[in-house]
CSV table of C-alpha atoms in Angstrom, one decimal:
chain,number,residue,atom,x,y,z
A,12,UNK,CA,-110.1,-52.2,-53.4
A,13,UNK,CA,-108.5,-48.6,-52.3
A,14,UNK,CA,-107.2,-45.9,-54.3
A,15,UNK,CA,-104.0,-44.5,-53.6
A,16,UNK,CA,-103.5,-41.1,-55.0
A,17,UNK,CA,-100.6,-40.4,-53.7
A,18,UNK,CA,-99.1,-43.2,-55.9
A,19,UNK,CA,-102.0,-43.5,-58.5
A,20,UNK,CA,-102.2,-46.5,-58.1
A,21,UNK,CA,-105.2,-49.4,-57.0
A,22,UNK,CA,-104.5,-51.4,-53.7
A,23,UNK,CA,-106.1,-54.2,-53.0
A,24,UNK,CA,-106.4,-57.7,-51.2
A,25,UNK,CA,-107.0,-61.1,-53.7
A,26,UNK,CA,-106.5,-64.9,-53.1
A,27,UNK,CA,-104.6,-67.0,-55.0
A,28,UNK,CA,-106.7,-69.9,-56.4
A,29,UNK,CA,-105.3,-73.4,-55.1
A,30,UNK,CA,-106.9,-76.1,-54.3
A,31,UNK,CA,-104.6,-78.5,-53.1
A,32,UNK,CA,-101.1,-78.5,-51.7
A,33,UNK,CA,-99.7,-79.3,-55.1
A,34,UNK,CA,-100.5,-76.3,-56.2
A,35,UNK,CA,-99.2,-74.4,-53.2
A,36,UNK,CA,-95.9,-76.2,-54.1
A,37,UNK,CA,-96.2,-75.9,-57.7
A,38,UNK,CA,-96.3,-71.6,-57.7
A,39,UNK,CA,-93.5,-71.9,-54.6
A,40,UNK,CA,-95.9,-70.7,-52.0
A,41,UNK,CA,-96.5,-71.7,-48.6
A,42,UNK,CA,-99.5,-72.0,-46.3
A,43,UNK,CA,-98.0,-69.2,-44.5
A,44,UNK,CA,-98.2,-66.8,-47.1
A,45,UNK,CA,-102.3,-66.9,-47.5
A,46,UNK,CA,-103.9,-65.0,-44.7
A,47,UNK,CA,-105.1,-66.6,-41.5
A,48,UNK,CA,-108.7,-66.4,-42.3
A,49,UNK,CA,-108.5,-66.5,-46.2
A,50,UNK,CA,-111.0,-69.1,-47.2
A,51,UNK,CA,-108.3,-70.3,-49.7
A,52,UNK,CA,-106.7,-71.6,-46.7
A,53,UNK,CA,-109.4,-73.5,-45.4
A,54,UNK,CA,-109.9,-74.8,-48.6
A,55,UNK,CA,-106.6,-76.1,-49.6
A,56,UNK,CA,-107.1,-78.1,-45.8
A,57,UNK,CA,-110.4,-79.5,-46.7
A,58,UNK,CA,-109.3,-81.3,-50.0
A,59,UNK,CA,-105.7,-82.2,-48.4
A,60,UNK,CA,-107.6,-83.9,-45.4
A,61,UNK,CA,-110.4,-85.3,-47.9
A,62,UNK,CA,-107.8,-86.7,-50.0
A,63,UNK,CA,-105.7,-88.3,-46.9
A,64,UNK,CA,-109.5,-89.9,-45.9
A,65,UNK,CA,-109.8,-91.5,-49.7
A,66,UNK,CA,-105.9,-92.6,-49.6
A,67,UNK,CA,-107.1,-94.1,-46.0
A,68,UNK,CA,-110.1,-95.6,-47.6
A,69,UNK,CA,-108.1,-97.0,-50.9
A,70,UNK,CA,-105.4,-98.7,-48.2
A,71,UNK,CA,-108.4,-100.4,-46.3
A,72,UNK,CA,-109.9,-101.9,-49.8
A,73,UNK,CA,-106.5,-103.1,-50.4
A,74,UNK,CA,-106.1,-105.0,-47.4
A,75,UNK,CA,-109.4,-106.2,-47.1
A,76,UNK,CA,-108.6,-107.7,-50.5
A,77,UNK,CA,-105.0,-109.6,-49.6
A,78,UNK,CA,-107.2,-110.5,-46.4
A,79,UNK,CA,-109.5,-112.2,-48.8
A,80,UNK,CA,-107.2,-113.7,-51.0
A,81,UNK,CA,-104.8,-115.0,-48.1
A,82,UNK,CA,-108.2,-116.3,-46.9
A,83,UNK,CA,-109.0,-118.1,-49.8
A,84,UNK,CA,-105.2,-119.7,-50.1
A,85,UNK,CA,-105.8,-120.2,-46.4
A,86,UNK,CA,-109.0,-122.9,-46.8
A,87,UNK,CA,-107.2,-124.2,-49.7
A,88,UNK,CA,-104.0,-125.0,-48.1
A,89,UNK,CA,-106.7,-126.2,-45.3
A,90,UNK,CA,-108.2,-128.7,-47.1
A,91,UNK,CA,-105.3,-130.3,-48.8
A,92,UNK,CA,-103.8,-131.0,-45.4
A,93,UNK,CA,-107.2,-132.8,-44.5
A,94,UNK,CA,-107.2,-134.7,-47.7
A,95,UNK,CA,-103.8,-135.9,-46.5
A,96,UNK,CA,-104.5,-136.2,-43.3
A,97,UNK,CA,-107.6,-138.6,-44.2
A,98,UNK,CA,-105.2,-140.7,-46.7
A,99,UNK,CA,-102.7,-140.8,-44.1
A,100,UNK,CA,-104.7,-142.5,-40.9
A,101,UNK,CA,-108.9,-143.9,-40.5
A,102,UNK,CA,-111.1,-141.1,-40.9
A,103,UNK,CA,-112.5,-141.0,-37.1
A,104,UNK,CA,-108.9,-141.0,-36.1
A,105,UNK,CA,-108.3,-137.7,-38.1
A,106,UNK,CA,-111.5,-136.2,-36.6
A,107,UNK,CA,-110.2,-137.0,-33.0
A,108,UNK,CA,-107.1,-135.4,-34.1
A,109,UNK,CA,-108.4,-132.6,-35.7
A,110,UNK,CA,-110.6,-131.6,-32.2
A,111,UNK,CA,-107.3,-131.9,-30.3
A,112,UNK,CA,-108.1,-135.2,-28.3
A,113,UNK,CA,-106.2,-138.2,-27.4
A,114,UNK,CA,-106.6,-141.3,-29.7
A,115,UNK,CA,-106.8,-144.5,-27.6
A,116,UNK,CA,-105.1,-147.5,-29.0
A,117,UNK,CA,-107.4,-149.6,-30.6
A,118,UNK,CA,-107.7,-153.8,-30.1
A,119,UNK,CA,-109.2,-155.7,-33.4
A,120,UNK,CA,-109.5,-159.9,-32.2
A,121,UNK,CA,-110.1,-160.5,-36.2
A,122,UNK,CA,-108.7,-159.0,-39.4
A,123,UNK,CA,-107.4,-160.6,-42.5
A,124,UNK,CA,-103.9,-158.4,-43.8
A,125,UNK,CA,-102.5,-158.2,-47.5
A,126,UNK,CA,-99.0,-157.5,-48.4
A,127,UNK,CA,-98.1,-157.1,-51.8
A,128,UNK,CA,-95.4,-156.5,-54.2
A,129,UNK,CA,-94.1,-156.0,-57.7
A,130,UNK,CA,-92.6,-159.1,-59.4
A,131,UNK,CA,-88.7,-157.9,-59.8
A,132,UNK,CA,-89.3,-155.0,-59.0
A,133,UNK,CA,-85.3,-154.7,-58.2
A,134,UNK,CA,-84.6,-155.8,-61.7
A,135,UNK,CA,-87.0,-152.9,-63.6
A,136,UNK,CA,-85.6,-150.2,-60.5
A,137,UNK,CA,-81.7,-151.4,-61.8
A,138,UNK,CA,-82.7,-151.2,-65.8
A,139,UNK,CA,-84.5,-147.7,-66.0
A,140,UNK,CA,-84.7,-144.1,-64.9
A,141,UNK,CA,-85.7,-142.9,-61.6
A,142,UNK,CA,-89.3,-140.9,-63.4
A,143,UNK,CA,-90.1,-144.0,-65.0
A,144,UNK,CA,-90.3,-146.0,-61.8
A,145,UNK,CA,-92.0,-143.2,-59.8
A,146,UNK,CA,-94.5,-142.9,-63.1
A,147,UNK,CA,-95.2,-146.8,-62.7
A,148,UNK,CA,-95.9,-147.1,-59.5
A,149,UNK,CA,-98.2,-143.7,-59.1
A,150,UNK,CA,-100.3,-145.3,-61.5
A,151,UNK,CA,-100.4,-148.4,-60.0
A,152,UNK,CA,-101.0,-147.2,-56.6
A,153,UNK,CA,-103.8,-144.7,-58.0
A,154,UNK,CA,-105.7,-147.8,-59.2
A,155,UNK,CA,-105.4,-149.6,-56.1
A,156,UNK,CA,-106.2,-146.7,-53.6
A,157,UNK,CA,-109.5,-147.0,-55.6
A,158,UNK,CA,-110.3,-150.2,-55.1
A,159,UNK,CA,-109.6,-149.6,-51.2
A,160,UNK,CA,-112.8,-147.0,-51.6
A,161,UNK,CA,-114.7,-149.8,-53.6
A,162,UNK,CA,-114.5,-153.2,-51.1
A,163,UNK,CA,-113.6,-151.0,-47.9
A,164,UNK,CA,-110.5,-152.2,-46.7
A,165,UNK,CA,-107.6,-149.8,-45.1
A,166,UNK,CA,-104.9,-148.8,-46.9
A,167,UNK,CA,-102.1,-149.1,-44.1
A,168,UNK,CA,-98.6,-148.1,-46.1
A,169,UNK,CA,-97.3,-147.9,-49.3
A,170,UNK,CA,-93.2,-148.2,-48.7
A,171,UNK,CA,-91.3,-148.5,-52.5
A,172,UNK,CA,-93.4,-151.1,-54.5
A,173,UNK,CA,-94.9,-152.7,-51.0
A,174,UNK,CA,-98.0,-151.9,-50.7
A,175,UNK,CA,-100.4,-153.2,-47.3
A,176,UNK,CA,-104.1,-153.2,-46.9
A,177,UNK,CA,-106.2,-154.8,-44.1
A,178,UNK,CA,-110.0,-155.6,-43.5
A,179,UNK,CA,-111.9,-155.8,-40.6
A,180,UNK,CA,-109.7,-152.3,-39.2
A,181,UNK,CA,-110.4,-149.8,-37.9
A,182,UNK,CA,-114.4,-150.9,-38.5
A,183,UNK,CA,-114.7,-154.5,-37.4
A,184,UNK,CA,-116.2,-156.3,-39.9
A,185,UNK,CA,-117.1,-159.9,-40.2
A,186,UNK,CA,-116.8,-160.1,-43.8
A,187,UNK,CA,-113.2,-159.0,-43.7
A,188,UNK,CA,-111.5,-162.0,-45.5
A,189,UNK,CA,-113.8,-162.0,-48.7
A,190,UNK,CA,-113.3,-157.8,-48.6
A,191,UNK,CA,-109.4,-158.3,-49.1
A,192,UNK,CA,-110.0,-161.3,-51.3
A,193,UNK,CA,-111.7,-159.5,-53.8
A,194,UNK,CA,-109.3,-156.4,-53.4
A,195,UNK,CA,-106.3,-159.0,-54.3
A,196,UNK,CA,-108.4,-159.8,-57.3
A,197,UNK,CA,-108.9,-156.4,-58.4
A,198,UNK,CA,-105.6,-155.6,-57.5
A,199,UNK,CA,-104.0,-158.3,-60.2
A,200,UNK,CA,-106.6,-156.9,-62.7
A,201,UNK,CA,-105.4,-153.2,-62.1
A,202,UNK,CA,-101.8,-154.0,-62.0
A,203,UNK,CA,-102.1,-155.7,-65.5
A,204,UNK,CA,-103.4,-152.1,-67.2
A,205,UNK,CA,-100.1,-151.2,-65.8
A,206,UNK,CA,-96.9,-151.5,-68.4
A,207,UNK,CA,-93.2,-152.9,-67.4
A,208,UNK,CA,-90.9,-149.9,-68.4
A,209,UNK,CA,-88.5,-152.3,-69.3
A,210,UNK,CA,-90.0,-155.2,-71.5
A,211,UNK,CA,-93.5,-153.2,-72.3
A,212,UNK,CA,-95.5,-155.9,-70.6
A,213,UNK,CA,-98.1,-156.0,-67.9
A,214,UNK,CA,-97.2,-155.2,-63.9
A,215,UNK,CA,-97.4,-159.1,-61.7
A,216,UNK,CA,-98.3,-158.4,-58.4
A,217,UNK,CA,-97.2,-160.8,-55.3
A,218,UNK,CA,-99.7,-161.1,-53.2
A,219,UNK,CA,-99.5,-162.6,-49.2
A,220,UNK,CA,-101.9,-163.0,-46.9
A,221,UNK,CA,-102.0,-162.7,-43.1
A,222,UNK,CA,-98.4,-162.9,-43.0
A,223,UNK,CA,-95.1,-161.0,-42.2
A,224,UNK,CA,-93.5,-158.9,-45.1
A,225,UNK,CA,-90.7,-160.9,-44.6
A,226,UNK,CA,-92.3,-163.7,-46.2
A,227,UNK,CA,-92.4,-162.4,-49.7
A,228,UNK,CA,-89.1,-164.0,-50.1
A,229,UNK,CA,-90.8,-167.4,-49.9
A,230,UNK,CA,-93.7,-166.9,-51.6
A,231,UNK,CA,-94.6,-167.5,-55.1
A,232,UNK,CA,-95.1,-165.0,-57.6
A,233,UNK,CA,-98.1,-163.9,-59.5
A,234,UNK,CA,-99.8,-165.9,-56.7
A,235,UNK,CA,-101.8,-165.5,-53.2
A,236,UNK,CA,-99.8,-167.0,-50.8
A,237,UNK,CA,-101.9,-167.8,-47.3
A,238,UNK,CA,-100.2,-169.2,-44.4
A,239,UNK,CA,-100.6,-173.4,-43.4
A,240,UNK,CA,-102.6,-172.4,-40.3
């Protein structure tokens, strides 16, 4: 401080107390206006650049935690294409698939094949909604995909109410006829827990062996039907 006598007056030199930029802005100052080597300066730069390093460090956490979610959605997403992938075709075929190699067609000399259907099916499609036919047969086919697990036989396709298993593929088996056998068994059990949307009584099942789809026309219902050879 200095006194001036000539205006009797006290003179002297003072710093404004900021702390941040905001502030600067907030009494309509500028950096400019506090002296070069004011320490006010170098504070109001020490908190603006320790503020810009937490913002910096807040924006990291943040995507470190949508990386984490997306990673999570990621191996979920992940595994319901494997569970598809292993409904869809024999589990060492998926694997080969999976590791990017070629799957060699296989040859099976033995195998005993089921087709079967629901008994007038077109009837029940023509007298009731399209839910109720898609509930019918997702329950039916839940119950029979189970019993694929249980005698180890192959689901092949499921195409409207056709549904096709076979034994003895892709694991050769020699025990491949009495597998399906017993699935065609469980098969009629299951179907029966399964109600016609139209009269309220148990699902019949068609069942053919070892033969074309074609020949469901000719065979007889709530039966297995095997070829003459």
């Amino acid at each position: 401080m200095i006194w001036m006598e000539s205006v009797r007056c006290m003179a002297y030199v003072c710093s404004p107390k900021l702390r941040s930029l905001q502030e600067l802005e907030q009494r309509r100052m500028h950096l400019s206006d506090i002296a070069p080597h004011d320490t006010t300066r170098d504070l109001i730069l020490l908190n603006q650049q320790r503020l810009a390093e937490i913002e910096l460090s807040n924006q990291l956490e943040r995507k470190k935690e949508e990386l984490r979610v997306l990673s999570r959605h990621l191996a979920i997403e992940k595994k319901k294409t494997e569970t598809l992938l292993y409904a869809m075709l024999p589990e060492h075929v998926a694997n080969q698939l999976k590791d990017g190699k070629k799957v060699a067609a296989g040859e099976f000399k033995t195998c005993t094949i089921l087709f079967s259907d629901v008994v007038t099916f077109t009837n029940i499609c023509a007298a009731c909604q399209p839910i109720q036919i898609v509930t019918m047969l997702n329950s039916m086919y839940s119950k029979f995909d189970r019993l694929t697990s249980v005698h180890e036989v192959y689901k092949v396709e499921t195409i409207g109410d056709a549904y096709m298993v076979v034994g003895g593929v892709p694991v050769p088996v020699g025990s491949h006829a009495q597998r399906v056998a017993n699935f065609a068994l469980g098969m009629r059990i299951a179907a029966a827990e399964v109600m016609n949307p139209v009269t309220g009584e148990p699902i019949q099942e068609n069942c053919v062996f070892n033969v074309p789809s074609r020949r469901f026309t000719s065979s007889q219902p709530v039966a297995g039907n095997c070829p003459q050879q």
